[in-house]
XYZ file of C-alpha atoms in Angstrom:
649
model
C 13.163 1.759 -30.794
C 14.410 2.660 -26.833
C 17.556 0.569 -25.728
C 17.871 -2.553 -27.251
C 20.395 -5.239 -25.591
C 23.686 -5.083 -26.717
C 27.115 -6.803 -26.375
C 28.514 -5.986 -22.255
C 31.423 -4.347 -20.688
C 32.858 -4.890 -17.342
C 34.137 -1.363 -16.007
C 35.271 -1.953 -12.777
C 35.779 2.236 -11.886
C 30.783 1.647 -12.133
C 31.023 -1.602 -9.887
C 30.768 0.351 -6.862
C 27.833 2.947 -7.940
C 26.011 0.272 -10.206
C 25.365 -1.961 -6.666
C 25.402 0.399 -4.487
C 22.942 1.678 -6.882
C 20.352 -0.898 -5.854
C 21.156 -1.691 -2.935
C 21.444 1.397 -0.562
C 17.879 1.720 -0.256
C 18.038 -2.307 1.150
C 20.358 -1.567 3.979
C 18.785 1.295 5.039
C 15.296 -0.825 5.469
C 17.327 -3.542 6.878
C 19.204 -0.934 8.728
C 15.867 0.513 10.097
C 14.315 -3.211 10.953
C 17.780 -4.089 13.453
C 17.658 -0.329 14.885
C 15.495 2.070 13.663
C 12.443 0.586 14.971
C 11.478 2.528 18.136
C 13.809 5.896 16.850
C 12.419 7.799 15.171
C 14.956 10.378 13.513
C 17.250 7.134 12.889
C 14.960 5.099 10.947
C 14.154 8.516 8.627
C 18.283 9.304 8.722
C 18.370 5.963 7.599
C 15.579 5.974 5.104
C 16.569 9.087 3.117
C 20.461 8.757 3.747
C 19.676 5.296 1.625
C 17.782 6.536 -1.464
C 20.080 10.196 -1.644
C 23.413 7.809 -1.595
C 21.883 5.466 -4.735
C 20.778 9.090 -5.859
C 24.113 10.446 -6.006
C 25.385 6.873 -7.118
C 22.747 7.718 -10.502
C 24.186 10.732 -10.409
C 27.654 10.594 -10.913
C 26.759 7.095 -13.323
C 25.128 9.815 -15.809
C 27.960 11.645 -15.452
C 30.667 9.610 -16.777
C 28.135 8.582 -18.849
C 27.126 11.939 -20.670
C 30.831 12.532 -20.525
C 32.576 9.724 -21.555
C 34.565 8.496 -18.971
C 32.150 5.089 -18.963
C 30.783 2.734 -22.426
C 27.303 1.767 -22.031
C 25.829 -0.766 -21.860
C 27.494 -2.066 -18.578
C 25.836 -5.936 -16.859
C 27.021 -6.835 -13.050
C 25.739 -10.067 -12.054
C 26.814 -12.420 -9.624
C 25.265 -16.735 -9.748
C 22.079 -16.644 -7.969
C 21.024 -19.924 -8.921
C 23.441 -22.871 -10.203
C 22.120 -26.324 -11.642
C 23.297 -27.954 -14.658
C 20.804 -27.219 -16.163
C 19.586 -24.133 -15.263
C 21.021 -21.012 -13.611
C 19.923 -17.383 -12.997
C 22.278 -15.249 -12.084
C 21.182 -12.046 -10.392
C 22.865 -8.285 -10.896
C 22.300 -4.945 -12.799
C 22.574 -3.459 -15.952
C 23.193 0.478 -16.394
C 22.367 1.310 -19.833
C 20.818 4.428 -20.851
C 17.355 3.615 -20.035
C 17.810 2.427 -16.773
C 20.046 4.760 -16.116
C 17.225 7.621 -16.651
C 14.383 5.553 -14.855
C 16.970 5.276 -12.633
C 17.424 9.332 -12.226
C 13.524 9.166 -11.585
C 12.687 6.761 -8.753
C 15.723 8.136 -6.506
C 15.842 11.437 -7.636
C 11.658 12.106 -7.444
C 11.339 9.613 -4.569
C 14.628 11.831 -2.614
C 11.804 14.704 -2.453
C 8.754 12.254 -1.187
C 11.024 10.990 1.888
C 12.043 14.367 2.963
C 8.708 15.066 1.978
C 7.700 12.842 4.559
C 10.003 13.819 7.337
C 7.144 16.668 8.051
C 4.377 14.896 6.137
C 4.568 11.696 9.273
C 6.382 13.807 11.656
C 3.095 13.013 14.311
C 2.151 9.607 13.499
C 2.758 6.594 15.421
C 3.868 4.202 13.241
C 6.652 6.147 11.855
C 9.366 4.015 11.329
C 7.203 1.217 10.162
C 6.810 3.499 7.708
C 9.534 4.869 6.063
C 11.407 1.210 6.245
C 8.483 -0.094 4.461
C 9.142 2.719 1.863
C 13.026 1.653 1.714
C 12.233 -1.719 0.685
C 9.546 0.115 -1.867
C 12.701 2.030 -3.415
C 14.824 -0.937 -3.776
C 12.013 -3.578 -4.406
C 11.862 -0.291 -8.427
C 15.051 0.003 -8.316
C 15.394 -4.070 -8.727
C 13.189 -3.892 -11.500
C 15.014 -0.713 -12.969
C 17.686 -2.640 -12.952
C 17.014 -6.241 -13.735
C 18.888 -8.292 -16.049
C 16.303 -11.178 -16.767
C 12.528 -12.183 -16.245
C 12.982 -13.501 -13.239
C 14.188 -11.044 -11.022
C 12.862 -8.544 -12.704
C 9.476 -10.992 -11.711
C 10.509 -10.466 -7.622
C 11.200 -7.000 -7.909
C 7.333 -6.580 -9.542
C 6.422 -9.170 -7.024
C 8.044 -6.564 -3.407
C 6.452 -3.559 -5.225
C 3.362 -5.479 -4.906
C 3.810 -5.784 -1.660
C 4.955 -3.218 -0.211
C 2.066 -0.930 -1.790
C 0.130 -3.241 -0.142
C 1.623 -2.185 3.081
C 1.520 1.243 2.642
C -1.773 1.848 1.904
C -2.576 0.314 4.328
C -0.549 1.819 6.579
C -3.337 3.315 8.782
C -5.068 -0.117 9.240
C -6.199 0.283 12.792
C -9.078 2.175 9.695
C -10.728 -0.153 8.256
C -11.102 1.483 4.770
C -7.722 1.796 4.135
C -6.907 -2.427 5.101
C -10.198 -2.751 2.454
C -7.849 -0.805 0.200
C -4.630 -2.261 1.141
C -6.221 -6.318 -0.304
C -7.714 -4.495 -2.663
C -4.730 -4.282 -4.106
C -2.438 -7.057 -3.860
C -5.785 -8.663 -4.744
C -6.308 -7.365 -8.091
C -2.445 -7.409 -8.919
C -2.142 -11.474 -8.088
C -4.801 -11.523 -10.732
C -3.343 -9.484 -12.938
C 0.767 -11.260 -12.516
C -0.810 -14.838 -12.783
C -1.380 -14.048 -15.992
C 2.544 -12.254 -16.344
C 4.488 -15.486 -14.768
C 2.407 -17.380 -17.040
C 3.829 -15.277 -19.880
C 7.181 -15.455 -18.506
C 7.166 -19.005 -17.999
C 6.038 -19.051 -21.850
C 8.828 -17.287 -23.091
C 11.286 -19.348 -20.947
C 9.793 -22.993 -21.693
C 9.458 -21.169 -25.820
C 12.837 -19.731 -25.274
C 14.822 -22.666 -26.933
C 13.885 -26.435 -28.214
C 17.240 -28.030 -26.058
C 16.006 -27.329 -22.719
C 19.779 -27.582 -21.158
C 19.887 -24.172 -23.588
C 16.736 -21.865 -22.572
C 17.396 -18.463 -20.543
C 15.240 -16.161 -18.927
C 18.352 -13.265 -20.221
C 16.899 -9.967 -21.365
C 20.159 -9.874 -23.631
C 20.510 -13.600 -24.336
C 16.805 -13.771 -25.447
C 17.140 -10.663 -27.701
C 19.797 -12.555 -29.551
C 17.751 -16.259 -30.359
C 14.297 -14.926 -30.792
C 14.649 -13.368 -34.383
C 16.979 -17.425 -34.860
C 13.968 -19.013 -34.044
C 11.530 -17.337 -35.738
C 13.318 -17.872 -38.983
C 13.786 -21.049 -38.408
C 10.608 -22.014 -37.967
C 11.139 -23.287 -33.818
C 8.812 -19.981 -33.176
C 5.456 -19.170 -34.368
C 3.939 -16.415 -34.428
C 1.017 -17.463 -32.711
C 3.373 -18.517 -29.654
C 4.344 -15.176 -28.637
C 1.051 -12.923 -29.900
C 0.075 -15.216 -26.264
C 3.686 -15.053 -24.495
C 2.898 -10.725 -25.355
C -1.058 -10.638 -24.352
C -0.044 -12.624 -21.341
C 2.778 -10.151 -20.654
C 0.691 -7.082 -20.733
C -1.568 -8.648 -18.109
C 1.856 -7.635 -15.607
C 1.188 -4.448 -16.887
C -3.238 -4.086 -16.208
C -2.843 -4.365 -13.235
C 1.178 -2.577 -12.819
C 0.175 0.540 -13.932
C -4.010 0.617 -13.319
C -5.148 0.250 -17.027
C -8.580 -0.230 -17.587
C -10.281 -3.121 -16.292
C -8.226 -3.746 -13.790
C -7.505 0.503 -12.935
C -9.906 -0.426 -10.245
C -7.272 -0.637 -6.889
C -5.747 2.663 -7.472
C -7.767 5.226 -7.084
C -8.483 2.910 -3.472
C -4.798 3.317 -3.003
C -5.309 6.812 -1.834
C -6.836 5.720 1.514
C -3.122 5.729 2.506
C -0.454 8.086 3.280
C -1.207 10.729 0.737
C 3.622 11.363 0.295
C 2.384 7.511 -0.228
C 0.051 7.820 -3.383
C 2.412 10.309 -4.360
C 5.341 7.501 -4.334
C 2.890 4.964 -6.061
C 1.996 7.579 -8.412
C 4.589 9.651 -9.911
C 8.177 7.408 -9.958
C 7.347 3.638 -8.468
C 4.626 0.844 -8.975
C 2.471 2.572 -11.480
C 5.254 3.691 -13.496
C 7.053 0.389 -13.855
C 4.371 -1.730 -16.151
C 4.952 1.224 -18.911
C 9.019 0.876 -18.127
C 8.500 -2.941 -18.584
C 7.114 -1.799 -21.623
C 10.017 -0.173 -22.541
C 12.723 -1.990 -21.563
C 11.057 -4.984 -23.163
C 10.026 -3.342 -26.598
C 12.481 -5.352 -28.817
C 9.247 -8.209 -27.280
C 7.387 -5.947 -28.298
C 7.426 -3.754 -32.100
C 7.207 -7.028 -34.200
C 3.350 -7.826 -32.916
C 1.210 -6.082 -34.797
C -1.406 -7.059 -33.121
C -0.554 -7.114 -29.681
C 0.551 -3.431 -30.539
C -2.400 -2.306 -31.307
C -4.268 -3.913 -27.888
C -2.134 -2.484 -26.433
C -2.478 1.058 -28.197
C -6.240 0.531 -27.706
C -6.476 -0.489 -23.841
C -3.472 2.896 -23.538
C -6.806 5.329 -25.161
C -9.612 4.104 -23.481
C -7.480 4.847 -20.003
C -6.684 7.812 -20.858
C -10.966 9.034 -21.599
C -12.501 6.762 -19.003
C -10.262 8.052 -16.327
C -10.176 11.368 -17.222
C -14.443 11.482 -17.112
C -14.132 10.291 -13.667
C -12.413 12.532 -12.763
C -14.194 14.951 -14.027
C -17.294 14.373 -11.169
C -14.758 13.305 -8.884
C -14.363 16.211 -5.129
C -12.008 14.160 -3.638
C -8.661 15.879 -4.108
C -6.962 13.272 -4.461
C -8.478 10.579 -6.014
C -9.226 13.722 -8.585
C -5.395 12.354 -9.298
C -5.486 8.941 -8.614
C -7.862 8.972 -11.584
C -5.370 11.911 -14.474
C -3.161 9.363 -12.841
C -4.698 6.634 -14.935
C -5.628 9.265 -17.992
C -1.761 10.372 -18.174
C -0.631 6.103 -17.626
C -2.628 5.512 -20.553
C -1.162 8.322 -22.460
C 1.846 6.526 -21.843
C 0.872 2.468 -22.844
C -1.572 4.211 -26.585
C 2.238 5.324 -27.172
C 3.842 2.193 -26.680
C 1.171 0.674 -28.459
C 1.773 3.042 -31.127
C 5.780 2.181 -31.875
C 6.375 4.159 -29.403
C 8.063 3.569 -26.539
C 10.446 6.527 -26.327
C 7.855 8.729 -26.446
C 6.066 6.733 -23.683
C 9.703 6.499 -21.858
C 9.513 10.582 -22.439
C 6.266 11.598 -20.849
C 6.444 8.918 -18.081
C 9.229 10.775 -17.059
C 7.937 13.848 -16.610
C 4.568 12.544 -14.935
C 6.820 12.179 -12.584
C 8.051 15.801 -12.001
C 4.179 17.356 -11.917
C 2.507 14.373 -11.338
C 5.180 14.576 -8.079
C 4.831 17.882 -7.179
C 0.816 17.850 -7.219
C 0.326 14.995 -4.487
C 2.989 16.461 -2.454
C 0.482 20.020 -2.437
C -2.529 18.066 -2.411
C -0.779 16.919 0.949
C 0.169 19.936 1.806
C -3.021 21.140 1.751
C -4.912 18.706 3.349
C -1.683 18.623 5.482
C -2.473 22.600 6.235
C -6.713 22.177 6.396
C -6.787 18.652 7.527
C -10.123 18.266 4.741
C -9.685 16.901 1.171
C -13.400 17.175 -0.832
C -12.817 20.136 -2.223
C -15.875 21.265 -1.667
C -15.345 21.562 1.885
C -11.733 24.173 1.073
C -11.681 27.534 -0.649
C -9.743 30.361 -0.962
C -6.499 28.448 0.013
C -4.651 31.226 -2.568
C -4.486 33.669 -0.115
C -3.697 31.107 2.695
C -0.668 29.154 1.518
C 0.834 31.378 -1.299
C 3.135 28.006 -0.714
C 1.119 25.166 -1.288
C -1.260 26.946 -4.541
C 1.575 28.193 -6.344
C 3.308 25.172 -6.264
C -0.204 22.789 -7.342
C -0.975 25.864 -10.147
C 2.382 24.764 -11.805
C 1.845 21.650 -11.438
C -1.826 21.867 -12.885
C 0.106 24.060 -16.232
C 2.172 20.684 -16.831
C -0.618 19.000 -16.484
C -2.561 20.935 -18.734
C 0.174 20.251 -21.571
C 0.357 25.104 -21.266
C 2.886 25.566 -23.199
C 7.303 25.462 -22.429
C 6.366 23.777 -19.388
C 7.055 19.590 -19.360
C 3.984 18.389 -20.416
C 4.141 19.824 -22.818
C 6.766 18.438 -24.872
C 5.665 14.881 -24.097
C 1.814 14.977 -24.217
C 2.155 15.798 -28.050
C 4.690 14.056 -28.558
C 2.447 11.422 -28.066
C -0.126 12.981 -29.549
C 2.178 13.839 -33.294
C 2.983 10.166 -32.687
C -1.363 9.225 -32.562
C -1.568 11.519 -35.984
C 0.639 9.469 -37.545
C -0.330 5.950 -36.903
C -4.470 6.342 -36.237
C -6.637 8.710 -36.145
C -9.214 7.940 -34.161
C -7.167 7.629 -31.045
C -5.154 11.007 -31.896
C -8.476 12.659 -31.651
C -9.431 10.635 -29.158
C -6.004 11.437 -27.052
C -6.673 14.771 -27.673
C -10.155 15.064 -26.896
C -8.873 13.374 -23.173
C -6.230 16.414 -23.403
C -9.328 18.798 -22.828
C -11.806 17.135 -20.728
C -7.891 16.897 -18.908
C -7.801 21.050 -18.831
C -11.540 20.656 -17.765
C -11.155 18.708 -13.766
C -7.897 20.295 -13.072
C -9.167 24.250 -13.510
C -12.282 22.784 -11.519
C -10.399 21.729 -8.985
C -8.354 25.255 -8.817
C -11.256 27.576 -9.365
C -13.092 25.711 -6.759
C -10.268 24.788 -3.509
C -7.900 27.410 -4.666
C -9.428 30.900 -6.268
C -12.642 29.849 -5.027
C -15.068 30.629 -1.600
C -15.385 27.313 0.628
C -19.140 25.885 0.727
C -20.802 23.085 3.143
C -20.490 19.994 3.186
C -24.046 17.862 1.872
C -27.101 18.076 3.954
C -26.609 13.957 4.520
C -22.839 14.999 5.916
C -22.109 13.029 2.676
C -19.247 14.448 -0.238
C -21.464 16.879 -1.833
C -22.021 15.827 -5.709
C -18.320 15.668 -8.225
C -20.805 18.231 -10.945
C -23.171 19.949 -8.239
C -22.011 23.328 -6.101
C -23.525 23.258 -3.001
C -24.639 26.266 -1.311
C -22.514 28.786 -0.295
C -21.665 29.170 3.807
C -19.098 30.180 5.475
C -15.044 29.329 6.309
C -16.892 26.566 8.426
C -13.419 25.671 10.975
C -11.517 25.590 8.038
C -8.101 27.641 8.942
C -5.463 26.581 7.264
C -2.142 27.219 7.951
C 0.984 26.964 5.731
C 2.785 23.726 5.831
C 6.878 23.526 7.060
C 10.010 24.468 5.323
C 10.338 20.956 5.689
C 7.519 19.935 2.816
C 7.875 23.576 1.325
C 11.504 22.471 -0.310
C 10.932 19.243 -2.259
C 7.909 20.954 -3.058
C 9.997 23.955 -4.960
C 12.340 20.819 -6.282
C 9.603 20.083 -8.586
C 7.586 22.415 -9.501
C 11.467 23.473 -10.501
C 11.620 20.334 -12.563
C 7.950 20.621 -14.150
C 8.752 23.514 -16.139
C 12.383 22.299 -16.939
C 12.302 19.005 -17.740
C 11.527 19.814 -21.033
C 14.744 21.545 -22.035
C 16.795 18.304 -20.375
C 17.186 17.101 -22.801
C 15.345 13.512 -22.446
C 15.199 11.842 -26.246
C 18.249 13.232 -27.286
C 19.811 10.799 -24.305
C 17.989 7.656 -25.425
C 19.359 7.430 -28.392
C 15.690 9.475 -29.587
C 15.544 11.947 -32.425
C 13.841 14.578 -31.267
C 10.680 14.865 -32.860
C 9.681 18.200 -34.153
C 7.064 19.906 -32.987
C 4.119 20.194 -34.938
C 2.452 23.569 -34.429
C -0.475 22.198 -36.103
C -0.801 19.477 -33.452
C 0.010 22.105 -30.847
C -2.732 24.383 -32.208
C -5.378 22.304 -31.802
C -3.982 20.296 -28.905
C -4.110 24.465 -26.785
C -7.133 25.122 -28.144
C -8.540 22.007 -26.931
C -7.216 22.939 -22.941
C -8.564 26.974 -24.025
C -11.757 25.200 -23.753
C -11.521 22.735 -20.917
C -9.656 25.393 -19.052
C -12.931 27.899 -20.382
C -15.742 26.054 -19.431
C -14.777 24.933 -15.800
C -14.418 28.972 -14.987
C -16.872 29.278 -17.076
C -18.971 26.635 -14.326
C -17.180 26.645 -11.350
C -15.743 30.232 -11.922
C -17.750 32.844 -12.541
C -20.935 29.896 -12.225
C -22.243 31.463 -15.092
C -23.314 27.815 -16.339
C -25.687 26.289 -13.886
C -23.182 22.770 -13.290
C -26.715 21.262 -11.669
C -28.757 21.354 -15.563
C -25.795 19.676 -17.194
C -25.847 16.922 -14.680
C -30.059 16.808 -15.147
C -29.090 17.340 -18.954
C -26.149 13.879 -18.823
C -27.851 12.308 -16.304
C -28.087 8.671 -17.326
C -23.689 8.871 -18.043
C -23.455 11.333 -14.993
C -24.956 8.998 -12.708
C -22.178 6.314 -14.848
C -19.020 8.239 -13.789
C -20.687 8.744 -10.305
C -20.038 4.511 -9.866
C -17.488 4.415 -11.916
C -18.746 2.206 -14.476
C -20.345 0.653 -12.206
C -17.096 -1.399 -12.622
C -16.803 -2.445 -8.832
C -20.204 -3.631 -8.775
C -19.701 -5.743 -11.742
C -16.168 -7.131 -9.824
C -18.552 -7.499 -6.682
C -21.697 -9.690 -8.447
C -18.475 -11.983 -10.014
C -17.377 -12.159 -6.353
C -20.247 -13.368 -4.510
C -22.564 -14.778 -7.497
C -19.945 -16.798 -9.440
C -16.591 -17.119 -6.613
C -18.323 -17.343 -3.028
C -21.788 -18.947 -3.836
C -20.389 -21.365 -7.425
C -16.738 -21.895 -6.985
C -16.647 -22.067 -3.610
C -19.711 -23.458 -3.172
C -18.602 -26.833 -5.231
C -16.004 -26.758 -4.227
C -16.938 -26.544 -0.235
C -19.088 -29.930 -1.672
C -16.468 -30.943 -3.552
C -14.218 -31.257 -0.512
C -16.495 -32.733 2.441
C -18.327 -35.769 0.136
C -14.774 -35.944 -2.246
C -12.332 -35.413 -0.204
C -12.434 -35.970 3.320
C -16.198 -38.347 3.307
C -14.333 -40.473 0.567
C -10.743 -40.582 0.721
C -10.552 -39.092 4.428
C -13.578 -40.920 6.304
C -13.482 -43.326 3.376
C -9.194 -44.956 4.464
C -10.399 -44.813 7.658
C -13.554 -46.350 7.112
C -11.469 -49.103 5.008
C -9.028 -49.997 8.408
C -11.116 -49.927 10.877
C -13.077 -52.383 8.916
C -10.172 -54.249 8.363
C -8.617 -55.177 11.863
C -12.037 -55.772 12.423
C -11.761 -58.833 10.320
C -8.621 -59.733 11.235
C -9.747 -60.035 14.387
C -12.165 -62.948 14.557
C -8.850 -64.426 12.780
C -6.892 -64.633 16.020
C -10.129 -64.938 18.879
C -8.603 -68.129 20.795
C -11.344 -70.281 20.490
C -9.525 -74.222 20.253
C -12.906 -74.990 17.905
C -12.885 -72.775 15.528
C -9.397 -73.378 14.656
C -10.038 -76.813 14.165
C -13.458 -75.776 11.924
C -11.117 -73.167 9.916
C -8.337 -76.298 9.278
C -11.675 -79.215 8.113
C -12.633 -76.024 5.759
C -9.585 -75.623 4.312
C -8.582 -79.440 3.838
C -12.196 -80.183 2.346
C -11.344 -77.192 0.003
C -7.703 -78.508 -0.992
C -9.313 -81.787 -2.149
C -12.512 -80.843 -3.321
C -9.927 -78.679 -6.270
C -7.191 -82.044 -6.292
C -9.960 -83.936 -7.298
C -11.661 -80.826 -10.098
C -8.152 -79.216 -11.676
């Protein structure tokens, strides 16, 4: 089990580093808002300086922890909300898990921030971009360092807001604006369930209202005792676990709430790298690892988590096979790798999931930044419109090649160790998921090699005749380079690529499982060998189809016609959501609400109240006419009524 909370001790020597680690990006964001919004260089300096300072603090805490100068875990907090029966602190929790994740967020994030100086150099929203990027980093660190569910949820929602704003950075482009809204709305659906789970967990945390808590440490100690006493039923805890997992479905884009992530590619590529490697999509997996003590005894919930992760890994890899947009291919790859991580947690291997999250951050950031370098140098991202990049963009191509090898799980690279740790876990606990993960590894190798063969070592080909992207399984007719004049990116973009490439190579030798307190799994040669054979088959098929052209992709597409068309339509999940929104929400629910508003709220409550008041006023006005004869008549009627009542009691 990863990073169980235990007794905390306050160590003043680490106070500055702990608080600075969290707050430095927030100070940078505020500085850009106040002083740098019209100063491009200052905004870049504040953003990069703030995150580098956070990285230095995380590195300092890491060194202290490794040398024995810092006893973990360490919790620092101040009272944020203090009421007689309810209080919420705001603080930072430094333990091995949060320290590792902080290094990933600030380290990989610093490389992306530095890269952005060159990539966004000519952008009109340069300062706004860096301000949001800094706020994004703070939001993710708030999740990582949270001491309680409320603090985590605040960071969770801030990450969602920042992703919405950054995905729609080029808001004048309709597709980007729609993609930002889609990401925001899909995550609102998931986060509603997540919030219900938090509230439910708080409600059952104690039979006495005054003792209810949202603190991780308190809940970890209290929940087992409540279950022993019979005050907390396993059924309630299962429901809580499933609701909390709803948040993971949204943030980590698991099926069927994955639909926002491919569209998020409408934002700047550097934003895609940050979202897909070190921040937003990693938040869900990190939350599962952080609170694994809550899930580990819930077998039903873990089974659901494992199968959702396995299905996401496989189905996303299938979609990547037929995609032609370079960034979207990497987006589906991210979905697939996130599925591996979630599956690992569901199988009881939070350490394996966290291990793959870390190595994936290295090589996926490398792949996205390499793709950004390609787009920067060619102004194109359809792989069929690219080609021969190996000769014209050697450093970018080499970086992409290293990231591709790590993604495929090539022996010796970081992805090999972390992916095989998950496959070994699946082999031990669930044979079906093991074979599903192994086949997915073959598909991963296929679509990765496909990109390499087409865009980097192949010849440039023309787009489809109708001007649209060519079908992903079909190879368009060959043509000259049609105006393609690729050039290498500037040094400030290549340096982060070199750093991330080095981490992708050595990531498996950094002792990550040991740092998390996990026993390093021995390499299972049978599992590793099977995986490598499947990967080799995937690479070989891609080479035969797209390298030597020995196999016709059009014939394959015709053979698997229905499946091929289903993949091109993304399993028609977006169509199903569009149908639901149109038929159920707009025509049924919205129409019913409109009728209720028109006839009940407006017609009865508002207009009815006005009519009643108006009628009462008219009736009362009849009593004040100023005519004496009417007053005498009323007086006479009253006297007659009193006499009648007196004689007929």
